[in-house]
XYZ file of C-alpha atoms in Angstrom:
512
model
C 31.770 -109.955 116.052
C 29.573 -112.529 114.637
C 26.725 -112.105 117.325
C 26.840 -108.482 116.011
C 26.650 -109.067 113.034
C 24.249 -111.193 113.138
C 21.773 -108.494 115.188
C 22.534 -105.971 112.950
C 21.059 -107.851 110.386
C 17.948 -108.743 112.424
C 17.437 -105.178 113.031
C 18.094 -103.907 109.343
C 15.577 -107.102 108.540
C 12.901 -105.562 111.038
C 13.179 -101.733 109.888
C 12.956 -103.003 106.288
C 9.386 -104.519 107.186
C 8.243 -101.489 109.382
C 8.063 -103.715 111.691
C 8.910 -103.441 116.236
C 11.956 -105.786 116.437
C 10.147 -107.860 119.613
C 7.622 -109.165 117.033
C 11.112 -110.633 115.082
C 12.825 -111.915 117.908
C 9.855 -113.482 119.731
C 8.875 -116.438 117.470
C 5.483 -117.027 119.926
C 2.889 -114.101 119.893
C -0.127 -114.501 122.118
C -4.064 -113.390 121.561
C -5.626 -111.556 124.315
C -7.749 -112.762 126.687
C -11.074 -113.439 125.892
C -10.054 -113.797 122.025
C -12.399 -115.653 119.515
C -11.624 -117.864 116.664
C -14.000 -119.748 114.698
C -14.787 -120.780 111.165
C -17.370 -119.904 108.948
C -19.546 -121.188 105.901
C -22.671 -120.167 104.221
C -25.973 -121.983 103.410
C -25.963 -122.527 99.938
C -22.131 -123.245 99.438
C -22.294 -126.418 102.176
C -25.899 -127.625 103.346
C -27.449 -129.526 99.653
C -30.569 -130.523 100.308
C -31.925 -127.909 97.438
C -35.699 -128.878 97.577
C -35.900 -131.214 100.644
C -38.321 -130.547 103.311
C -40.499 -127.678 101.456
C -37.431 -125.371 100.725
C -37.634 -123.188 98.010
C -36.038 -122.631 95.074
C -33.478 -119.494 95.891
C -31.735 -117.347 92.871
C -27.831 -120.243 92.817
C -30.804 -122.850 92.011
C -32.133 -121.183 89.637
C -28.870 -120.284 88.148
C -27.269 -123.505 87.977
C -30.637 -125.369 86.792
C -31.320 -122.966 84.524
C -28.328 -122.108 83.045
C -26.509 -125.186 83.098
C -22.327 -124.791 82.842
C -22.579 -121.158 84.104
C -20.196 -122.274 87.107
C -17.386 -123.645 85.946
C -17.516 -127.807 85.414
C -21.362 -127.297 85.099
C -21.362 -127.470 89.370
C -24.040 -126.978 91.638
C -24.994 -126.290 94.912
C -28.141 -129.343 95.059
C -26.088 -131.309 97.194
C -22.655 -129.934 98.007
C -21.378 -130.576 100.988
C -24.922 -132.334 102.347
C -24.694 -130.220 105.523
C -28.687 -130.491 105.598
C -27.856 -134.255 106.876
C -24.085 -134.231 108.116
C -24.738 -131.636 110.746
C -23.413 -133.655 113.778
C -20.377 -134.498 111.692
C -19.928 -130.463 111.234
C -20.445 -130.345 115.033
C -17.405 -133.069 115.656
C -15.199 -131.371 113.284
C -15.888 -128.041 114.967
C -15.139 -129.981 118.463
C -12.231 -131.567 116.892
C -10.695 -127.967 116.330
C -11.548 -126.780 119.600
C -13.604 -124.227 118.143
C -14.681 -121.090 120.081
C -17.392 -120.169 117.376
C -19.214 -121.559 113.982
C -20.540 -118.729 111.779
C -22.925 -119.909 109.652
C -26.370 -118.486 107.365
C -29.495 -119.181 107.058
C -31.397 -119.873 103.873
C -34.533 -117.614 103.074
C -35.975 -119.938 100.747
C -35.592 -122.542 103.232
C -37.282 -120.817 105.863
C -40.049 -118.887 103.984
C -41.342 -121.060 100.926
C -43.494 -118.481 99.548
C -40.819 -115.943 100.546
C -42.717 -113.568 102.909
C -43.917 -114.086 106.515
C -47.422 -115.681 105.402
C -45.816 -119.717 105.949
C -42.851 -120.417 107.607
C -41.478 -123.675 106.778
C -41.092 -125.716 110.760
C -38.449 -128.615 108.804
C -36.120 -125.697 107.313
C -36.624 -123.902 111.591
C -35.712 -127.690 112.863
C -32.881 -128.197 110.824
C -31.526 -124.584 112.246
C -32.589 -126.058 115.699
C -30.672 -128.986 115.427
C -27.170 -127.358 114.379
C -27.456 -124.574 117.184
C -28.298 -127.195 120.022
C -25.432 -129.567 118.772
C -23.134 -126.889 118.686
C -24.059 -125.578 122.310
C -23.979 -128.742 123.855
C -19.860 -128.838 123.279
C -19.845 -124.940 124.491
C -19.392 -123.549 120.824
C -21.219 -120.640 120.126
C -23.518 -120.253 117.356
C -22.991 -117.015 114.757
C -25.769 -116.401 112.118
C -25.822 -114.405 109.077
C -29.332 -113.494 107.382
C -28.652 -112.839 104.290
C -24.965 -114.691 102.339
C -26.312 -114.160 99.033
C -29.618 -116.654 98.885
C -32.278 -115.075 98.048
C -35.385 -116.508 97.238
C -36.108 -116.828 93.387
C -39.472 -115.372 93.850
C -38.363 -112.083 95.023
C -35.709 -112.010 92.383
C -38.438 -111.980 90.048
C -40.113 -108.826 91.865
C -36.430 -107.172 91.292
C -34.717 -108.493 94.294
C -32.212 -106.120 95.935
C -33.331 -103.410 93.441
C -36.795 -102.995 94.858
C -37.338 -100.839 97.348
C -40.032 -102.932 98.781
C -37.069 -105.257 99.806
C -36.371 -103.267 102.614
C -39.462 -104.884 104.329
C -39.465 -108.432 103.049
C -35.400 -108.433 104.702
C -36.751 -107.192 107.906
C -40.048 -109.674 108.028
C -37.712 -112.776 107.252
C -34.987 -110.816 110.226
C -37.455 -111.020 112.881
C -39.096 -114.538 112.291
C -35.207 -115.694 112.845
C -34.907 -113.161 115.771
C -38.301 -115.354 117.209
C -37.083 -118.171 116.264
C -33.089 -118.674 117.524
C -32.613 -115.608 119.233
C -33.409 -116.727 123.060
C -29.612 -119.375 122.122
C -27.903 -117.042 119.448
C -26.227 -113.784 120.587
C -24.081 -113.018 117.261
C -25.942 -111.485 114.236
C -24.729 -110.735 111.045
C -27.538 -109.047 108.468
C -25.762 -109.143 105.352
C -22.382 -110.559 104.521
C -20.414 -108.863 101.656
C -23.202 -106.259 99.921
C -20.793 -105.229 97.325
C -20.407 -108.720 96.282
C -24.343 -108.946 96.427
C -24.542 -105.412 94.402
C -21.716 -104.973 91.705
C -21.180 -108.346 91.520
C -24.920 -109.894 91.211
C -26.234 -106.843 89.620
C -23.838 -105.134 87.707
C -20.800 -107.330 87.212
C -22.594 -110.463 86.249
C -20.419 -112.182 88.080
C -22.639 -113.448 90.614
C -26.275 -114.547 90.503
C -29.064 -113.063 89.161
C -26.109 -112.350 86.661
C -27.830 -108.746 85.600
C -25.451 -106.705 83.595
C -26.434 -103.493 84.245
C -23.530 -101.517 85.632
C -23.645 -98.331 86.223
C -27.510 -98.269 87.706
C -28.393 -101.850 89.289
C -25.830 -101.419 91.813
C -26.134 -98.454 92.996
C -29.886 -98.871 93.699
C -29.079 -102.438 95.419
C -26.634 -100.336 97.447
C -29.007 -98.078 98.921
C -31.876 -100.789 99.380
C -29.458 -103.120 101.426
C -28.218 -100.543 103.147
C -31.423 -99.530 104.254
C -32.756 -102.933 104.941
C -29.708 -103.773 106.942
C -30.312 -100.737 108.872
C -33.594 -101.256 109.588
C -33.096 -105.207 110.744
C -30.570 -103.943 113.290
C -33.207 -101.255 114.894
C -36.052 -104.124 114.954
C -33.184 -106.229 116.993
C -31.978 -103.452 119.239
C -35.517 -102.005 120.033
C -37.059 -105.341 120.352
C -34.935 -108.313 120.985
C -32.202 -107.232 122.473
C -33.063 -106.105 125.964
C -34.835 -109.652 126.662
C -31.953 -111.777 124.410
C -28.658 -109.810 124.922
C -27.173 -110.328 121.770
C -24.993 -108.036 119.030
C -25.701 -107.841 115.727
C -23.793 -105.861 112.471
C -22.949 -106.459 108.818
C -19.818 -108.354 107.311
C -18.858 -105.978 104.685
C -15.565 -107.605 102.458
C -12.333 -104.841 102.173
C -9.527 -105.590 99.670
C -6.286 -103.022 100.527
C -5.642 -100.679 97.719
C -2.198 -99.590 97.495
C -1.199 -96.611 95.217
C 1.604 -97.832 92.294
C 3.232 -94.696 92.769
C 2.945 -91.639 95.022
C 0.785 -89.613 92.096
C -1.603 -92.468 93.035
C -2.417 -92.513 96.628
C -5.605 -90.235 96.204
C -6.826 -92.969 93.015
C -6.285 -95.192 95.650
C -8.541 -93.676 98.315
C -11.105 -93.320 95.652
C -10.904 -96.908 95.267
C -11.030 -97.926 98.435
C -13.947 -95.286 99.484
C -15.748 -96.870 95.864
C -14.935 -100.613 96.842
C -16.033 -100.580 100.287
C -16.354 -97.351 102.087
C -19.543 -97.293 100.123
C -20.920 -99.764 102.669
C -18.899 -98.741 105.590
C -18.891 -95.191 105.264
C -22.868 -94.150 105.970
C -22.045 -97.281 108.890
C -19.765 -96.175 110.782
C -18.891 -92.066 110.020
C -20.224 -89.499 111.265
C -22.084 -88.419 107.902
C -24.093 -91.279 107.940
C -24.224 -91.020 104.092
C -21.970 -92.183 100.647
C -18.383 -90.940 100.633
C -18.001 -87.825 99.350
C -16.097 -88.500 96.491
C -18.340 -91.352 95.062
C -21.756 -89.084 95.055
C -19.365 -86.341 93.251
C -17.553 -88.876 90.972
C -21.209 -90.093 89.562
C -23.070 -86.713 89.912
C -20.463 -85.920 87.585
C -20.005 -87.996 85.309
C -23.669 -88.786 85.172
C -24.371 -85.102 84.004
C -22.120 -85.418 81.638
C -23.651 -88.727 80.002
C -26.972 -86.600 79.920
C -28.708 -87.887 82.571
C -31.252 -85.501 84.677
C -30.187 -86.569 87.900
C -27.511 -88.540 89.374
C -27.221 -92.291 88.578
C -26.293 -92.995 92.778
C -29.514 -92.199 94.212
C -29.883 -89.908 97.374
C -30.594 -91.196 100.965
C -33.129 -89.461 102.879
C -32.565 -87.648 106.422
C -34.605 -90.140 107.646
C -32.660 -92.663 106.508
C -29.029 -91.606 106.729
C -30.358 -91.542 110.837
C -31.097 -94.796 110.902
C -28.311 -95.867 108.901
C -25.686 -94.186 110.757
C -24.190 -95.912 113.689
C -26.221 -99.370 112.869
C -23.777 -102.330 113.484
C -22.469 -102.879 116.799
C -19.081 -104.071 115.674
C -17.152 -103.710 111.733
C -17.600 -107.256 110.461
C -14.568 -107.436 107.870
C -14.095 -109.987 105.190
C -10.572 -109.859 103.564
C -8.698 -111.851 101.150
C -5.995 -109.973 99.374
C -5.081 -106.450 97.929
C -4.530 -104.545 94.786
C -2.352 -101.776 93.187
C -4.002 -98.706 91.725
C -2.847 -96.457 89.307
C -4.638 -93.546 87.477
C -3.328 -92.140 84.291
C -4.437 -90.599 80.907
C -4.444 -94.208 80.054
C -7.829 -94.612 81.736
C -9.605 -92.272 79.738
C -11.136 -95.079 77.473
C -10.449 -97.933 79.609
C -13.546 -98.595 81.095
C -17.340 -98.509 79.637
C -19.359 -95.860 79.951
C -21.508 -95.559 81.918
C -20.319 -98.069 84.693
C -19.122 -98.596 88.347
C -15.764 -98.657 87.666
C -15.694 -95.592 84.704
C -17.524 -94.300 87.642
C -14.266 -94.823 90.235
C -11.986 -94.059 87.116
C -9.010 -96.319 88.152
C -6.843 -98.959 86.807
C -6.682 -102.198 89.575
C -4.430 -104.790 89.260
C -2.680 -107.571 91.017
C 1.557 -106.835 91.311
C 3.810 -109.322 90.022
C 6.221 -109.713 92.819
C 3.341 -110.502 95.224
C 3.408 -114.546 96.000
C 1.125 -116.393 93.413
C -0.865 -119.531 94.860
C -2.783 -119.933 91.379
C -5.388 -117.557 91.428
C -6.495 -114.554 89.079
C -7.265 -112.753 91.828
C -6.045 -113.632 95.407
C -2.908 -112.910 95.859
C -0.458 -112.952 99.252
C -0.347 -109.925 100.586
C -0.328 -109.908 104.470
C 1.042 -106.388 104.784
C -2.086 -104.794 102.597
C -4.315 -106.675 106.161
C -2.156 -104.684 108.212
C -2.861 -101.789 106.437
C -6.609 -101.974 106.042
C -7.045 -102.648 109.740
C -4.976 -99.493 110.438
C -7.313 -97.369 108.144
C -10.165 -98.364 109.842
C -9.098 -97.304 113.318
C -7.686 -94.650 111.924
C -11.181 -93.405 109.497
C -13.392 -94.502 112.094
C -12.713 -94.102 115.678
C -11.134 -97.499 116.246
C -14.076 -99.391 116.057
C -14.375 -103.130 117.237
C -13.074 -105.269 114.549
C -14.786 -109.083 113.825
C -12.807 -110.329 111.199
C -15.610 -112.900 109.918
C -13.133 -114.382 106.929
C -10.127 -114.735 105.664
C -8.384 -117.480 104.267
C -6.891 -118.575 100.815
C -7.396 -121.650 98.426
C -6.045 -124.358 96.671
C -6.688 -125.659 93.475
C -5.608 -129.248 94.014
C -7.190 -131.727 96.382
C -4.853 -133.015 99.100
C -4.207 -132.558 102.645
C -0.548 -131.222 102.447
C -1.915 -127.570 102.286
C 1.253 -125.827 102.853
C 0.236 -123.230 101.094
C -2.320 -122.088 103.039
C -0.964 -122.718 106.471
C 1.800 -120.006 105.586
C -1.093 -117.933 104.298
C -3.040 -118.104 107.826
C 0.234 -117.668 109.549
C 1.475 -114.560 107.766
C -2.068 -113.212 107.873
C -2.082 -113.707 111.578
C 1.134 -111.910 111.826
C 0.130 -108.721 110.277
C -3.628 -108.898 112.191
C -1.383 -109.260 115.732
C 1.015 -106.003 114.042
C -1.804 -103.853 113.526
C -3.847 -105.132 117.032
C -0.444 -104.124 119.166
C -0.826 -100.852 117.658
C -4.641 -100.527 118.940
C -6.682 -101.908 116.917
C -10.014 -103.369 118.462
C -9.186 -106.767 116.520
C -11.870 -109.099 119.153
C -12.756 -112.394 116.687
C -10.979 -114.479 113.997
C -12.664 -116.773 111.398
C -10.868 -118.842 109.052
C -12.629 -119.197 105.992
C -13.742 -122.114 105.620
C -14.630 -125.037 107.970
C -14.655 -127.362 104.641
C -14.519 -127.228 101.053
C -17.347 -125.703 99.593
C -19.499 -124.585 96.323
C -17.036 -121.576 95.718
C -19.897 -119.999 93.696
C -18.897 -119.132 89.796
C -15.609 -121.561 90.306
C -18.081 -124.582 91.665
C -15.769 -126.994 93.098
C -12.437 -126.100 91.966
C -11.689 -124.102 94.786
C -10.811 -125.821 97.476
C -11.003 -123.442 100.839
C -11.426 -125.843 103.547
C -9.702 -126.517 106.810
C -11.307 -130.188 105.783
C -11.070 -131.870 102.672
C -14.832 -132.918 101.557
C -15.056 -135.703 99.290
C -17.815 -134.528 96.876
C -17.081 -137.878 94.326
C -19.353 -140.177 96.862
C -22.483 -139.832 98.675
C -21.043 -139.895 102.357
C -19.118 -136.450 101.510
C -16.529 -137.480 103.605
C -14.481 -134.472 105.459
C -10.866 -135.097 106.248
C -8.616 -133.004 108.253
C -5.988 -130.589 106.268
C -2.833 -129.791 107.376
C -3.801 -126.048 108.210
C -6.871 -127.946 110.354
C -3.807 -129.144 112.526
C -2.050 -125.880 112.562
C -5.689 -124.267 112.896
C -6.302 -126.451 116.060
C -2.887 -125.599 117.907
C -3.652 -121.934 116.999
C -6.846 -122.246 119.314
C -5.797 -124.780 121.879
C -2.273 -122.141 123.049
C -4.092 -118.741 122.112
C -0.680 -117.863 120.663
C 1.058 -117.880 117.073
C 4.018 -119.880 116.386
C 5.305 -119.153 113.026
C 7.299 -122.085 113.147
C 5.053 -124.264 114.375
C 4.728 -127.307 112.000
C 1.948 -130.195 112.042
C 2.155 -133.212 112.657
C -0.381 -135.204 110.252
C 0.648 -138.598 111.681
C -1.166 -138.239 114.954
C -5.332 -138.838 114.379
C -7.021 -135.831 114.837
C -9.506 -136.169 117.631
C -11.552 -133.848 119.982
C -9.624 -132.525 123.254
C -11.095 -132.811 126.335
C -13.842 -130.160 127.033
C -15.551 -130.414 123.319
């Protein structure tokens, strides 16, 4: 009676979650074959070095020199994590994690000084160099993104992602790092999160430049990047892939909206069409163009604020052909999710004109999700699940990188508990929605280390390895979720009840 009781319960535990009761009673889950998992960081956040070696100044120098206490404890990115000079120790923590991949970006202003083609900078090219051949000598393979939000101060001043004329100084800088690292590097990413580079940097003020302009800025940054993005993945396809055999496609970041109530599930499509279908939408449909309800929302209300035309501006045929179809894979960054509801109460909530009066939705985070001290990442594994449903299901099940996820901690330490449930749970749903078809092919835990977490500096602590940024050595230490992180890899298989073992020295396994 007890055993049956005891099932029962299991099964009323399983249906309560939605979810097959093998994925309940098996406590070990394996990745398919051929699976990827890496780790990922960005040039500005980890690599220092801010004027070394003829690199430029780029628009978080600027920023933080300029503006001094922007970023919270008056932190910058001039040194960080000194990547520039602790590459081989990035190599032997990447070897010590048995790591099948390293995504990492390239700095513009490191690489073009004067910003265009006209001098290319051979220290910022060797420095590139060096990481890639470390990193292939132990087997891991080396993932590059273009663009993570570096631009070069000089074009910032010529409007940056607002000019149209960007379009060709993103696909210049492209194929000098095609030339360049393309005969050893066979992942591409263009541009990692644009709506983070648009509404947040141009709109939001949020992110550097810091324009406030909301309502305009970003929507013109949209359809620049869009197009420049596009056009960097044609120059690689026509021209460098049939002698270098890579793939290439954009990292575009996807919170889960969930509707508070059923009255709000089409606020929440709005939302989610506003947030990021705007960037995977002309992608990846078959219109090749905005969502629908975004050009109507802001044709709307942009004749009724008076304006002659509409504030989102119009691609041409031209370019919604180019644009459609361009990434060979859906690059997805995603953190956490939030509920949406739409009522009279919105009316008045937002300013006018903006990108969110624009979407016309309230967004917040719900109460009974699990808290880990942030304002806005919350645990929500399901909403993963969810979002990687929606895009098989919106767009012909395309192949899925997911290129980050991960969560923080405030507090320095090593006993990250926190975020070793987080990666598990996450996991969990990602394996959920993959047995149900979707084309899930790469994992990367964000990050490798801690990190310049942009606006929050160094309070936000995202690493797999604690960095030490009080003395000059930057000393990286392996976490607790590094442990779990490294048994992940070394079985191919999830074990949510795996726990680490800290007390044995973390060293590299045979074969890296």
């Amino acid at each position: 009676m007890a055993r049956l009781t005891g099932l029962f319960l299991v099964l009323i535990i399983a249906l309560s979650y939605g979810k097959d009761l093998k994925n309940i009673r098996h406590e070990k889950r394996k990745f398919p074959e051929g699976f990827l998992f890496g780790t990922a960081t960005s040039s500005y956040q980890v690599e220092g070095a801010w004027n070394d070696d003829g690199k430029a100044e780029g628009i978080w120098d600027r920023l933080t020199h300029a503006r001094p206490c922007t970023v919270k404890n008056c932190d910058t990115g001039d040194i960080a994590g000194n990547s520039y000079y602790n590459y081989k120790r990035d190599v032997e923590m990447m070897r010590e994690l048995g790591l099948d991949f390293y995504r990492f970006s390239l700095s513009w202003p490191r690489i073009l000084p004067t910003s265009f083609s006209d001098q290319v900078n051979e220290a910022g090219l060797n420095y590139y160099n060096n990481l890639i051949n470390e990193m292939l000598k132990y087997n891991i393979e080396p993932m590059i993104t273009l663009y993570h939000w570096d631009l070069p101060q000089k074009l910032q001043d010529l409007g940056g992602w607002t000019n149209p004329h960007v379009v060709d100084w993103f696909t210049d800088y492209a194929k000098i790092a095609f030339e360049a690292f393309g005969d050893r590097v066979k992942f591409w990413f263009t541009i990692n999160e644009p709506r983070e580079v648009c509404y947040q940097g141009y709109a939001g003020a949020s992110m550097a430049p810091l324009y406030n302009m909301s309502g305009y800025a970003e929507y013109l940054c949209a359809k620049n990047l869009l197009v420049a993005h596009a056009k960097a993945y044609h120059l690689y396809n026509n021209e460098y892939r049939p002698k270098q055999g890579g793939t290439i496609g954009i990292v575009v970041s996807a919170s889960w909206h969930e509707p508070e109530t059923e009255n709000d599930i089409v606020a929440a499509e709005d939302a989610n069409q506003f947030e990021w279908g705007q960037y995977a939408h002309p992608i990846f449909s078959e219109s090749g163009d905005f969502p629908a309800v975004m050009k109507e929302r802001v044709a709307a209300n942009s004749a009724d604020q008076g304006f002659f035309r509409s504030r989102l501006p119009e691609f041409t045929a031209e370019e919604i052909d180019m644009i459609k179809g361009s990434s060979d894979f859906f690059g997805l960054n995603h953190y956490t999710s939030s509920l949406i509801v739409r009522n009279e109460s919105v009316n008045g909530y937002h300013v006018s004109p903006s990108y969110y009066d624009d979407i016309g939705v309230i967004m917040y985070k719900s109460n009974t999700w699990e808290d880990i001290g942030s304002p806005w990442l919350k645990v929500v594994p399901e909403g993963f699940y969810k979002l990687l449903t929606k895009i098989r299901e919106d767009y012909g099940n395309p192949t899925v990188f997911v290129t980050e996820n991960g969560c923080m901690q405030i507090t320095a330490g090593l006993e990250d508990d926190t975020r070793v449930s987080f990666y598990k749970r996450y996991l969990e749903a990602m394996l959920d929605a993959m047995d149900e078809g979707s084309d899930v092919q790469v994992y990367t835990a964000w990050s490798l280390m801690d990190n310049f977490e942009w606006m929050q500096g160094y309070n936000d602590r995202f690493g797999l390895y604690e960095v030490n940024f009080s003395i000059p050595e930057r000393t990286r230490t392996a976490r607790k979720s590094a442990y779990f992180y490294k048994e992940l890899i070394r079985t191919k298989e999830l074990d949510m009840h795996y726990e680490p073992d800290m007390s044995v020295p973390m060293t590299i396994d045979e074969g890296h």
